[in-house]
Amino acid sequence: MSKPFAYISTRGTAPNLGFEDVLLAGLARDGGLYVPEVWPRLTEDEIAAFAGLPFADAAVSVIGRFTGGSIARKDLTRMAHEAYATFGHAAVTPLVQVGPDTFVLELFHGPTLAFKDVAMQLLARLMDHVLEKRNERVTIVGATSGDTGGAAIEAFRGSKRADVVILFPDGRVSDVQRRMMTTPTEANVHAVAIDGTFDDCQALVKAMFNDHGFRDRVHLAGVNSINWARIVAQVTYYFAAATALGAPYRKVAFSVPTGNFGDIFAGYVARRMGLPIADLTIASNANDILPRTVATGVYEMREVVETTSPSMDIQISSNFERYLFEASSRDDAYVRGVMGSLSQSRRFEVGPAVAEHLRRDFSAAAVSEQRVAETIRMVKAQSAYLMDPHTACGYAAAAEARRDGHGVPRVILSTAHPAKFPDAMEETTGERPSLPARLASLMTDAERFERLPNDLAAVQKFVESRARASSEASA
Ligand SMILES: *Cc1c(COP(=O)(O)O)cnc(C)c1O
């Protein structure tokens, strides 16, 4: 029996799943990532209808295309409105003009001041809804370079159906980021400091998903950007912003501060759905693996460099696998091949056909720490606008790599509030941005977290001890 709207794995050997199962699964059982079997296409009129819609209703319009009807429209509408009511701005993701043809899309008005809230607030509600319907529980395990963890803990705290364990690289996240994970008091959320890098944390999570016995025992679920529902929720703001600037009758370009390639892949999805995006710029910090790949066709890991934009301090961009699948005309043998070579020799060549797609679909630039600081100061001086270091990467990369002609508005995705990185901001501008009033007690609340070595067995043991799903698995 074929499902009405199926998802397939990029590695070709996991079973096809429907939206609800993809939502709960995270990583596919063959190690791949799920993508929809077909990309929904919107007509020009359907795209035009996004202009001026309340953000929650725009989200329902986009996500409704990917659920195959498995989530009732009225439930989806209620969840979207609840999710976006947690934001501190009535427009949810407002556009701010900072130059003649340059706009900043502020994605940081959610509870943890980074764009991750946009997807996570909805994802938590969708997951609880499906688990309630099925009378099931899950254990969510995630890795964070700083922002995903806080967003997940904030979105899931108090959930009756999900326990959450977040691994973060010890000492490599900002105090504000850490406190967003360690101060919530609900018993179902757990922050774990790992003695390692973000890539180590991500590798631990992947290993837990690939241990099928463990995975089934604790009913493992994922909320990293490998989770398809995260990507879909991020597609919404591309439609909202582009139509506010004249799409579909006018092209719009986007520059996206990139780490795990989830946010920019959402832009690629919007384009596949018919949104006329003139250019998508991959903005990297000094960790330049993706700009190097666009330039040379070789994806080659190096050591992670610490920067003032820690959420982009990444060498393995997991969602890039989804793009490789698309650019190879959905050749799962190709994806298995390059991913095998990556885990064996930390590099692969994308090949001539994929390299050509890559250069056509994206421009890319890496931004040095010095450029980041100069950009923050320059935009502040010219437009009285204060941007955080991640956003500054997006701004500088757009200036360097833009290849869209005149008259094409350029949107810089602003992925974090400057107050989330007060030390870097103070060093750059001499001023310490203050947290919004609703976060007043964050820096003084008591913290609670576990410290563990970069060791799979130790982490698995901890997860099992906290997973309520495993104790009732046999009931
Ligand atoms: C997660 C994050 C990014 C990178 O987004 P990806 O989807 O992983 O590419 C950029 N900036 C901030 C502030 C983030 O939290």
Tab-separated table of C-alpha atoms and ligand atoms in Angstrom:
chain	number	residue	atom	x	y	z
A	1	MET	CA	0.000	0.000	0.000
A	2	SER	CA	1.563	3.300	-0.978
A	3	LYS	CA	1.370	6.239	1.390
A	4	PRO	CA	-0.319	9.408	0.080
A	5	PHE	CA	2.769	11.547	0.731
A	6	ALA	CA	5.899	9.492	1.258
A	7	TYR	CA	9.408	10.343	2.373
A	8	ILE	CA	12.444	8.498	1.044
A	9	SER	CA	15.927	8.150	2.506
A	10	THR	CA	18.951	9.720	0.826
A	11	ARG	CA	20.749	6.377	1.214
A	12	GLY	CA	17.995	4.405	-0.448
A	13	THR	CA	17.603	1.367	1.801
A	14	ALA	CA	15.412	2.533	4.703
A	15	PRO	CA	11.651	2.066	4.410
A	16	ASN	CA	9.607	4.950	3.017
A	17	LEU	CA	7.687	6.722	5.774
A	18	GLY	CA	4.804	9.167	6.100
A	19	PHE	CA	5.096	12.617	7.702
A	20	GLU	CA	4.305	11.532	11.275
A	21	ASP	CA	6.905	8.769	11.271
A	22	VAL	CA	9.524	11.028	9.704
A	23	LEU	CA	8.753	13.577	12.404
A	24	LEU	CA	9.498	11.005	15.105
A	25	ALA	CA	12.360	9.184	13.366
A	26	GLY	CA	14.914	11.950	12.749
A	27	LEU	CA	17.667	9.959	11.047
A	28	ALA	CA	16.636	7.135	8.680
A	29	ARG	CA	17.597	3.585	9.694
A	30	ASP	CA	20.126	3.324	6.853
A	31	GLY	CA	21.939	6.393	8.195
A	32	GLY	CA	20.376	8.650	5.559
A	33	LEU	CA	18.085	11.658	5.811
A	34	TYR	CA	14.466	11.756	4.755
A	35	VAL	CA	13.285	13.940	1.889
A	36	PRO	CA	9.840	14.097	0.292
A	37	GLU	CA	9.334	11.765	-2.643
A	38	VAL	CA	8.114	14.734	-4.707
A	39	TRP	CA	8.553	18.482	-4.212
A	40	PRO	CA	5.190	20.263	-4.078
A	41	ARG	CA	5.009	23.105	-6.643
A	42	LEU	CA	3.072	26.278	-5.944
A	43	THR	CA	1.501	28.382	-8.670
A	44	GLU	CA	2.273	32.068	-8.971
A	45	ASP	CA	-1.114	32.905	-7.446
A	46	GLU	CA	-0.524	30.557	-4.544
A	47	ILE	CA	2.828	32.204	-3.849
A	48	ALA	CA	1.346	35.691	-4.145
A	49	ALA	CA	-1.225	34.734	-1.498
A	50	PHE	CA	1.533	34.617	1.156
A	51	ALA	CA	1.930	38.399	1.051
A	52	GLY	CA	0.717	39.871	4.311
A	53	LEU	CA	-0.468	36.593	5.842
A	54	PRO	CA	-0.005	36.257	9.604
A	55	PHE	CA	3.149	34.170	10.071
A	56	ALA	CA	1.290	31.266	11.697
A	57	ASP	CA	-1.102	31.031	8.751
A	58	ALA	CA	1.803	31.136	6.296
A	59	ALA	CA	3.368	28.265	8.239
A	60	VAL	CA	0.163	26.235	7.932
A	61	SER	CA	0.090	26.857	4.169
A	62	VAL	CA	3.656	25.618	3.726
A	63	ILE	CA	3.626	22.705	6.160
A	64	GLY	CA	0.193	21.553	5.023
A	65	ARG	CA	1.835	20.693	1.682
A	66	PHE	CA	4.126	18.174	3.349
A	67	THR	CA	1.902	16.321	5.807
A	68	GLY	CA	-0.128	14.282	3.349
A	69	GLY	CA	-3.188	15.228	5.399
A	70	SER	CA	-1.908	13.311	8.430
A	71	ILE	CA	-2.286	16.352	10.710
A	72	ALA	CA	-5.807	17.812	10.659
A	73	ARG	CA	-5.833	21.398	9.380
A	74	LYS	CA	-7.519	22.731	12.519
A	75	ASP	CA	-4.929	21.049	14.748
A	76	LEU	CA	-2.055	22.371	12.637
A	77	THR	CA	-3.561	25.853	12.737
A	78	ARG	CA	-3.936	25.766	16.525
A	79	MET	CA	-0.389	24.483	17.031
A	80	ALA	CA	1.114	27.082	14.697
A	81	HIS	CA	-0.694	29.924	16.437
A	82	GLU	CA	0.398	28.651	19.871
A	83	ALA	CA	3.989	28.217	18.682
A	84	TYR	CA	4.321	31.720	17.264
A	85	ALA	CA	2.521	33.361	20.206
A	86	THR	CA	5.722	32.619	22.181
A	87	PHE	CA	7.566	35.194	20.041
A	88	GLY	CA	8.294	38.673	21.319
A	89	HIS	CA	7.337	40.435	18.064
A	90	ALA	CA	3.887	40.571	16.499
A	91	ALA	CA	5.328	40.027	13.017
A	92	VAL	CA	7.181	36.936	14.363
A	93	THR	CA	10.009	37.338	11.793
A	94	PRO	CA	10.130	41.071	10.927
A	95	LEU	CA	12.114	42.475	7.987
A	96	VAL	CA	14.269	45.516	8.752
A	97	GLN	CA	15.782	47.629	5.984
A	98	VAL	CA	19.448	48.452	6.588
A	99	GLY	CA	20.498	49.682	3.132
A	100	PRO	CA	19.055	50.735	-0.238
A	101	ASP	CA	18.467	47.161	-1.347
A	102	THR	CA	19.437	45.285	1.801
A	103	PHE	CA	17.128	43.856	4.426
A	104	VAL	CA	17.684	41.926	7.629
A	105	LEU	CA	15.190	39.175	8.363
A	106	GLU	CA	15.090	38.993	12.160
A	107	LEU	CA	14.529	35.383	13.092
A	108	PHE	CA	15.540	35.800	16.742
A	109	HIS	CA	12.403	36.991	18.521
A	110	GLY	CA	11.610	33.574	19.998
A	111	PRO	CA	12.157	32.513	23.621
A	112	THR	CA	15.859	31.607	23.199
A	113	LEU	CA	16.802	34.493	20.890
A	114	ALA	CA	17.953	32.407	17.910
A	115	PHE	CA	16.240	31.281	14.721
A	116	LYS	CA	16.038	27.698	15.999
A	117	ASP	CA	12.904	28.681	17.953
A	118	VAL	CA	10.970	29.197	14.713
A	119	ALA	CA	11.070	25.496	13.935
A	120	MET	CA	11.437	24.056	17.421
A	121	GLN	CA	8.371	25.693	18.961
A	122	LEU	CA	6.246	24.094	16.278
A	123	LEU	CA	8.126	20.789	16.198
A	124	ALA	CA	7.563	20.221	19.942
A	125	ARG	CA	3.840	20.756	19.542
A	126	LEU	CA	3.650	18.521	16.483
A	127	MET	CA	5.548	15.751	18.275
A	128	ASP	CA	3.430	15.924	21.428
A	129	HIS	CA	0.300	15.864	19.272
A	130	VAL	CA	1.363	12.743	17.375
A	131	LEU	CA	2.612	10.979	20.531
A	132	GLU	CA	-0.647	11.740	22.337
A	133	LYS	CA	-2.635	10.363	19.407
A	134	ARG	CA	-0.529	7.175	19.429
A	135	ASN	CA	-0.189	6.982	23.204
A	136	GLU	CA	3.589	6.760	22.885
A	137	ARG	CA	6.643	8.311	24.509
A	138	VAL	CA	10.030	9.202	23.061
A	139	THR	CA	13.514	10.050	24.219
A	140	ILE	CA	14.927	12.966	22.291
A	141	VAL	CA	18.695	13.106	22.006
A	142	GLY	CA	20.313	16.053	20.299
A	143	ALA	CA	23.672	17.693	19.781
A	144	THR	CA	24.084	21.437	19.884
A	145	SER	CA	26.714	23.935	18.862
A	146	GLY	CA	24.886	26.309	21.183
A	147	ASP	CA	21.426	27.291	19.989
A	148	THR	CA	19.574	24.077	19.134
A	149	GLY	CA	19.917	22.819	22.694
A	150	GLY	CA	18.347	25.816	24.356
A	151	ALA	CA	15.588	25.946	21.748
A	152	ALA	CA	14.810	22.223	22.220
A	153	ILE	CA	14.854	22.360	26.017
A	154	GLU	CA	12.682	25.470	25.990
A	155	ALA	CA	10.206	23.955	23.522
A	156	PHE	CA	9.932	20.538	25.216
A	157	ARG	CA	10.224	21.419	28.912
A	158	GLY	CA	7.246	19.990	30.739
A	159	SER	CA	6.286	17.694	27.839
A	160	LYS	CA	4.490	14.628	29.224
A	161	ARG	CA	5.527	12.538	26.252
A	162	ALA	CA	9.184	13.378	25.629
A	163	ASP	CA	12.390	13.269	27.653
A	164	VAL	CA	15.145	15.442	26.229
A	165	VAL	CA	18.905	14.950	26.519
A	166	ILE	CA	21.076	17.608	24.867
A	167	LEU	CA	24.827	17.178	24.355
A	168	PHE	CA	26.874	20.382	24.117
A	169	PRO	CA	30.646	20.907	23.723
A	170	ASP	CA	31.968	21.814	27.175
A	171	GLY	CA	33.287	25.382	27.317
A	172	ARG	CA	32.477	26.139	23.675
A	173	VAL	CA	29.068	27.740	24.039
A	174	SER	CA	28.391	31.243	25.383
A	175	ASP	CA	27.213	31.708	28.989
A	176	VAL	CA	23.807	32.806	27.756
A	177	GLN	CA	23.541	29.749	25.504
A	178	ARG	CA	24.578	27.399	28.302
A	179	ARG	CA	22.211	28.949	30.818
A	180	MET	CA	19.277	28.563	28.439
A	181	MET	CA	19.936	24.809	28.614
A	182	THR	CA	20.890	24.480	32.264
A	183	THR	CA	18.402	26.713	34.110
A	184	PRO	CA	15.038	25.137	33.204
A	185	THR	CA	13.936	23.065	36.207
A	186	GLU	CA	11.538	20.577	34.578
A	187	ALA	CA	12.477	16.943	35.259
A	188	ASN	CA	12.170	15.837	31.611
A	189	VAL	CA	15.017	18.005	30.257
A	190	HIS	CA	18.745	17.289	30.672
A	191	ALA	CA	21.820	19.178	29.481
A	192	VAL	CA	25.105	17.255	29.175
A	193	ALA	CA	28.512	18.895	28.741
A	194	ILE	CA	30.706	16.664	26.568
A	195	ASP	CA	34.481	16.875	26.700
A	196	GLY	CA	34.811	17.505	22.947
A	197	THR	CA	33.674	19.615	19.972
A	198	PHE	CA	30.253	20.004	18.393
A	199	ASP	CA	31.252	17.481	15.726
A	200	ASP	CA	32.018	14.991	18.540
A	201	CYS	CA	28.572	15.620	20.027
A	202	GLN	CA	26.939	15.151	16.649
A	203	ALA	CA	28.897	11.930	16.068
A	204	LEU	CA	27.676	10.576	19.429
A	205	VAL	CA	24.078	11.315	18.474
A	206	LYS	CA	24.495	9.664	15.081
A	207	ALA	CA	26.063	6.610	16.733
A	208	MET	CA	23.093	6.298	19.093
A	209	PHE	CA	20.720	6.409	16.138
A	210	ASN	CA	22.753	3.773	14.318
A	211	ASP	CA	22.656	1.436	17.363
A	212	HIS	CA	19.259	-0.056	16.515
A	213	GLY	CA	18.899	-2.006	19.784
A	214	PHE	CA	19.474	1.139	21.834
A	215	ARG	CA	17.365	3.188	19.478
A	216	ASP	CA	14.360	0.903	19.938
A	217	ARG	CA	14.879	0.462	23.696
A	218	VAL	CA	14.617	4.169	24.499
A	219	HIS	CA	12.331	5.111	21.555
A	220	LEU	CA	14.927	7.518	20.246
A	221	ALA	CA	13.762	10.617	18.415
A	222	GLY	CA	15.775	13.492	16.977
A	223	VAL	CA	15.286	17.247	16.861
A	224	ASN	CA	18.535	18.230	15.152
A	225	SER	CA	18.133	19.847	11.775
A	226	ILE	CA	18.348	16.363	10.281
A	227	ASN	CA	14.698	16.218	11.375
A	228	TRP	CA	12.667	17.004	8.290
A	229	ALA	CA	10.001	18.918	10.214
A	230	ARG	CA	12.639	21.460	11.270
A	231	ILE	CA	13.480	22.205	7.653
A	232	VAL	CA	9.864	22.537	6.623
A	233	ALA	CA	9.089	25.005	9.387
A	234	GLN	CA	11.999	27.149	8.174
A	235	VAL	CA	10.701	27.265	4.596
A	236	THR	CA	7.913	29.552	5.828
A	237	TYR	CA	10.012	32.671	6.351
A	238	TYR	CA	11.504	32.512	2.860
A	239	PHE	CA	7.982	32.755	1.448
A	240	ALA	CA	6.912	35.423	3.935
A	241	ALA	CA	9.975	37.620	3.337
A	242	ALA	CA	10.123	37.209	-0.449
A	243	THR	CA	6.453	38.023	-0.972
A	244	ALA	CA	6.760	41.053	1.315
A	245	LEU	CA	9.459	42.285	-1.110
A	246	GLY	CA	7.476	41.651	-4.273
A	247	ALA	CA	7.749	37.951	-5.081
A	248	PRO	CA	6.580	36.152	-7.143
A	249	TYR	CA	6.654	39.116	-9.542
A	250	ARG	CA	10.161	40.087	-8.504
A	251	LYS	CA	13.168	37.991	-7.590
A	252	VAL	CA	14.724	38.126	-4.145
A	253	ALA	CA	18.160	36.942	-2.966
A	254	PHE	CA	19.018	35.497	0.427
A	255	SER	CA	22.261	35.216	2.361
A	256	VAL	CA	22.248	32.573	5.068
A	257	PRO	CA	24.696	32.176	7.975
A	258	THR	CA	25.367	28.482	7.591
A	259	GLY	CA	26.512	25.663	9.828
A	260	ASN	CA	24.681	22.391	9.451
A	261	PHE	CA	23.150	23.499	6.115
A	262	GLY	CA	19.579	23.196	7.449
A	263	ASP	CA	18.514	26.802	7.124
A	264	ILE	CA	19.897	27.278	3.635
A	265	PHE	CA	18.469	23.943	2.539
A	266	ALA	CA	15.053	25.326	3.569
A	267	GLY	CA	15.732	28.160	1.101
A	268	TYR	CA	16.581	25.601	-1.565
A	269	VAL	CA	13.273	23.846	-0.814
A	270	ALA	CA	11.398	27.147	-1.171
A	271	ARG	CA	13.013	27.579	-4.577
A	272	ARG	CA	12.075	24.024	-5.587
A	273	MET	CA	8.504	24.872	-4.572
A	274	GLY	CA	8.541	27.725	-7.062
A	275	LEU	CA	9.695	30.776	-5.094
A	276	PRO	CA	11.812	32.930	-7.462
A	277	ILE	CA	15.038	33.168	-5.464
A	278	ALA	CA	17.736	34.922	-7.495
A	279	ASP	CA	20.613	33.719	-5.372
A	280	LEU	CA	21.252	31.785	-2.186
A	281	THR	CA	24.531	32.665	-0.534
A	282	ILE	CA	26.177	30.188	1.797
A	283	ALA	CA	27.757	32.412	4.448
A	284	SER	CA	30.440	30.714	6.521
A	285	ASN	CA	32.795	31.970	9.185
A	286	ALA	CA	36.440	30.869	9.282
A	287	ASN	CA	35.166	27.275	9.150
A	288	ASP	CA	35.007	27.382	5.392
A	289	ILE	CA	34.377	23.804	4.287
A	290	LEU	CA	31.315	24.707	2.210
A	291	PRO	CA	32.792	27.713	0.345
A	292	ARG	CA	35.846	25.547	-0.370
A	293	THR	CA	33.591	22.818	-1.713
A	294	VAL	CA	31.749	25.259	-3.982
A	295	ALA	CA	35.068	26.586	-5.274
A	296	THR	CA	36.959	23.300	-5.689
A	297	GLY	CA	34.431	20.456	-5.779
A	298	VAL	CA	36.269	18.779	-2.895
A	299	TYR	CA	34.556	18.414	0.474
A	300	GLU	CA	37.404	18.118	2.916
A	301	MET	CA	37.227	18.300	6.692
A	302	ARG	CA	39.749	20.291	8.682
A	303	GLU	CA	40.013	21.108	12.364
A	304	VAL	CA	37.210	23.190	13.806
A	305	VAL	CA	38.262	26.792	14.460
A	306	GLU	CA	36.651	28.655	17.365
A	307	THR	CA	35.054	31.936	16.309
A	308	THR	CA	32.705	34.613	17.618
A	309	SER	CA	29.892	32.850	15.718
A	310	PRO	CA	30.030	29.491	17.540
A	311	SER	CA	26.801	28.156	16.045
A	312	MET	CA	28.629	27.969	12.716
A	313	ASP	CA	31.817	26.354	14.074
A	314	ILE	CA	31.159	23.146	12.192
A	315	GLN	CA	33.031	20.943	9.752
A	316	ILE	CA	30.356	18.358	8.948
A	317	SER	CA	27.217	19.975	7.549
A	318	SER	CA	24.740	17.139	7.944
A	319	ASN	CA	22.018	18.541	5.728
A	320	PHE	CA	24.421	18.871	2.837
A	321	GLU	CA	23.630	15.188	2.271
A	322	ARG	CA	20.079	16.179	1.315
A	323	TYR	CA	21.474	18.559	-1.271
A	324	LEU	CA	23.928	15.961	-2.631
A	325	PHE	CA	20.981	13.618	-3.113
A	326	GLU	CA	19.096	16.257	-5.113
A	327	ALA	CA	22.091	17.456	-7.116
A	328	SER	CA	22.958	13.884	-8.113
A	329	SER	CA	19.410	13.433	-9.458
A	330	ARG	CA	18.562	11.377	-6.363
A	331	ASP	CA	21.312	8.808	-6.828
A	332	ASP	CA	21.367	6.977	-3.476
A	333	ALA	CA	24.365	4.845	-4.508
A	334	TYR	CA	26.297	8.071	-5.092
A	335	VAL	CA	25.297	9.379	-1.659
A	336	ARG	CA	26.311	6.112	0.033
A	337	GLY	CA	29.640	6.294	-1.797
A	338	VAL	CA	30.566	9.847	-0.870
A	339	MET	CA	29.384	9.463	2.722
A	340	GLY	CA	31.420	6.272	3.072
A	341	SER	CA	34.469	8.065	1.776
A	342	LEU	CA	33.837	10.966	4.183
A	343	SER	CA	33.789	8.709	7.227
A	344	GLN	CA	36.854	6.807	6.029
A	345	SER	CA	39.099	9.575	4.785
A	346	ARG	CA	37.371	12.794	5.945
A	347	ARG	CA	36.991	13.967	2.347
A	348	PHE	CA	35.280	13.269	-0.940
A	349	GLU	CA	35.050	14.745	-4.423
A	350	VAL	CA	31.548	15.765	-5.381
A	351	GLY	CA	32.161	14.938	-9.043
A	352	PRO	CA	31.673	17.161	-12.112
A	353	ALA	CA	27.879	16.976	-12.388
A	354	VAL	CA	27.209	17.804	-8.744
A	355	ALA	CA	29.908	20.499	-8.761
A	356	GLU	CA	28.135	22.226	-11.620
A	357	HIS	CA	24.775	22.118	-9.812
A	358	LEU	CA	26.414	23.421	-6.671
A	359	ARG	CA	27.875	26.468	-8.394
A	360	ARG	CA	24.582	27.186	-10.106
A	361	ASP	CA	22.418	26.805	-6.999
A	362	PHE	CA	24.584	28.688	-4.498
A	363	SER	CA	27.146	31.404	-4.165
A	364	ALA	CA	29.401	31.125	-1.124
A	365	ALA	CA	31.903	33.071	0.926
A	366	ALA	CA	33.867	32.545	4.115
A	367	VAL	CA	34.168	35.541	6.400
A	368	SER	CA	37.215	36.104	8.596
A	369	GLU	CA	36.907	37.162	12.224
A	370	GLN	CA	38.302	40.553	11.300
A	371	ARG	CA	35.671	41.048	8.589
A	372	VAL	CA	32.941	40.046	11.049
A	373	ALA	CA	34.034	42.710	13.524
A	374	GLU	CA	34.432	45.365	10.800
A	375	THR	CA	30.997	44.545	9.421
A	376	ILE	CA	29.303	44.886	12.816
A	377	ARG	CA	30.944	48.279	13.341
A	378	MET	CA	30.261	49.489	9.802
A	379	VAL	CA	26.548	48.597	9.797
A	380	LYS	CA	26.163	50.139	13.240
A	381	ALA	CA	27.801	53.363	12.048
A	382	GLN	CA	25.957	53.547	8.718
A	383	SER	CA	22.490	52.372	9.706
A	384	ALA	CA	22.401	52.414	13.530
A	385	TYR	CA	21.685	48.706	13.357
A	386	LEU	CA	23.348	46.257	15.719
A	387	MET	CA	23.834	42.761	14.292
A	388	ASP	CA	25.279	39.711	16.001
A	389	PRO	CA	28.411	37.946	14.620
A	390	HIS	CA	26.408	35.229	12.795
A	391	THR	CA	24.316	37.825	11.024
A	392	ALA	CA	27.466	39.807	10.222
A	393	CYS	CA	28.837	36.740	8.412
A	394	GLY	CA	25.675	36.732	6.317
A	395	TYR	CA	26.005	40.441	5.578
A	396	ALA	CA	29.679	40.290	4.595
A	397	ALA	CA	29.259	37.131	2.516
A	398	ALA	CA	26.411	38.759	0.602
A	399	ALA	CA	28.579	41.782	-0.182
A	400	GLU	CA	31.384	39.549	-1.408
A	401	ALA	CA	29.537	36.841	-3.283
A	402	ARG	CA	26.434	38.561	-4.618
A	403	ARG	CA	25.866	37.907	-8.269
A	404	ASP	CA	22.260	39.002	-8.615
A	405	GLY	CA	21.913	42.137	-10.680
A	406	HIS	CA	20.671	45.548	-9.652
A	407	GLY	CA	17.162	45.868	-8.335
A	408	VAL	CA	17.173	42.484	-6.658
A	409	PRO	CA	16.524	42.957	-2.941
A	410	ARG	CA	18.971	41.078	-0.774
A	411	VAL	CA	17.775	39.538	2.485
A	412	ILE	CA	20.295	38.695	5.207
A	413	LEU	CA	18.938	36.080	7.580
A	414	SER	CA	19.607	37.257	11.127
A	415	THR	CA	19.901	34.055	13.074
A	416	ALA	CA	20.628	35.356	16.580
A	417	HIS	CA	19.975	38.342	18.837
A	418	PRO	CA	23.192	40.261	19.678
A	419	ALA	CA	22.490	39.841	23.415
A	420	LYS	CA	23.062	36.117	23.021
A	421	PHE	CA	26.768	36.840	22.418
A	422	PRO	CA	27.452	39.777	24.781
A	423	ASP	CA	31.209	39.188	25.144
A	424	ALA	CA	31.856	39.213	21.401
A	425	MET	CA	29.617	42.249	20.958
A	426	GLU	CA	31.322	44.173	23.745
A	427	GLU	CA	34.748	43.390	22.344
A	428	THR	CA	33.672	44.607	18.920
A	429	THR	CA	31.576	47.662	19.712
A	430	GLY	CA	32.467	48.551	23.306
A	431	GLU	CA	28.843	48.089	24.289
A	432	ARG	CA	27.224	45.166	26.030
A	433	PRO	CA	23.759	44.550	24.559
A	434	SER	CA	21.213	43.774	27.249
A	435	LEU	CA	18.891	40.819	27.282
A	436	PRO	CA	15.186	41.433	26.658
A	437	ALA	CA	13.318	41.975	29.939
A	438	ARG	CA	11.583	38.601	29.741
A	439	LEU	CA	14.991	36.918	30.254
A	440	ALA	CA	15.953	39.059	33.258
A	441	SER	CA	16.668	36.197	35.689
A	442	LEU	CA	18.615	34.012	33.238
A	443	MET	CA	22.082	35.027	34.433
A	444	THR	CA	21.342	34.423	38.114
A	445	ASP	CA	19.106	31.313	38.093
A	446	ALA	CA	20.676	28.081	39.394
A	447	GLU	CA	22.259	25.770	36.810
A	448	ARG	CA	21.952	21.998	36.592
A	449	PHE	CA	23.892	19.832	34.138
A	450	GLU	CA	25.886	16.629	33.763
A	451	ARG	CA	29.535	16.379	32.604
A	452	LEU	CA	30.473	13.317	30.521
A	453	PRO	CA	33.527	12.187	28.519
A	454	ASN	CA	33.393	11.885	24.725
A	455	ASP	CA	32.464	8.217	25.116
A	456	LEU	CA	29.472	6.511	23.532
A	457	ALA	CA	28.923	3.916	26.270
A	458	ALA	CA	28.925	6.535	29.029
A	459	VAL	CA	26.463	8.740	27.167
A	460	GLN	CA	24.156	5.825	26.335
A	461	LYS	CA	24.125	4.790	29.982
A	462	PHE	CA	23.130	8.288	31.031
A	463	VAL	CA	20.371	8.488	28.407
A	464	GLU	CA	18.916	5.147	29.471
A	465	SER	CA	18.875	6.220	33.101
A	466	ARG	CA	16.766	9.269	32.220
A	467	ALA	CA	14.486	7.791	29.556
A	468	ARG	CA	10.985	7.162	30.819
A	469	ALA	CA	10.146	5.627	27.445
A	470	SER	CA	12.442	2.642	28.122
A	471	SER	CA	10.891	1.700	31.499
A	472	GLU	CA	7.467	1.324	29.970
A	473	ALA	CA	8.587	-0.207	26.661
A	474	SER	CA	7.481	-3.674	27.664
A	475	ALA	CA	4.237	-2.595	29.340
B	1	LIG	C1	22.120	26.999	14.016
B	1	LIG	C2	22.597	28.351	13.713
B	1	LIG	C3	23.154	28.666	12.471
B	1	LIG	C4	23.386	27.628	11.398
B	1	LIG	O1	22.180	27.106	10.890
B	1	LIG	P1	22.213	25.719	10.092
B	1	LIG	O2	20.791	25.419	9.805
B	1	LIG	O3	22.822	24.734	11.033
B	1	LIG	O4	23.035	25.927	8.885
B	1	LIG	C5	23.508	29.981	12.228
B	1	LIG	N1	23.356	30.934	13.167
B	1	LIG	C6	22.833	30.654	14.383
B	1	LIG	C7	22.727	31.755	15.376
B	1	LIG	C8	22.422	29.364	14.689
B	1	LIG	O5	21.891	29.114	15.884
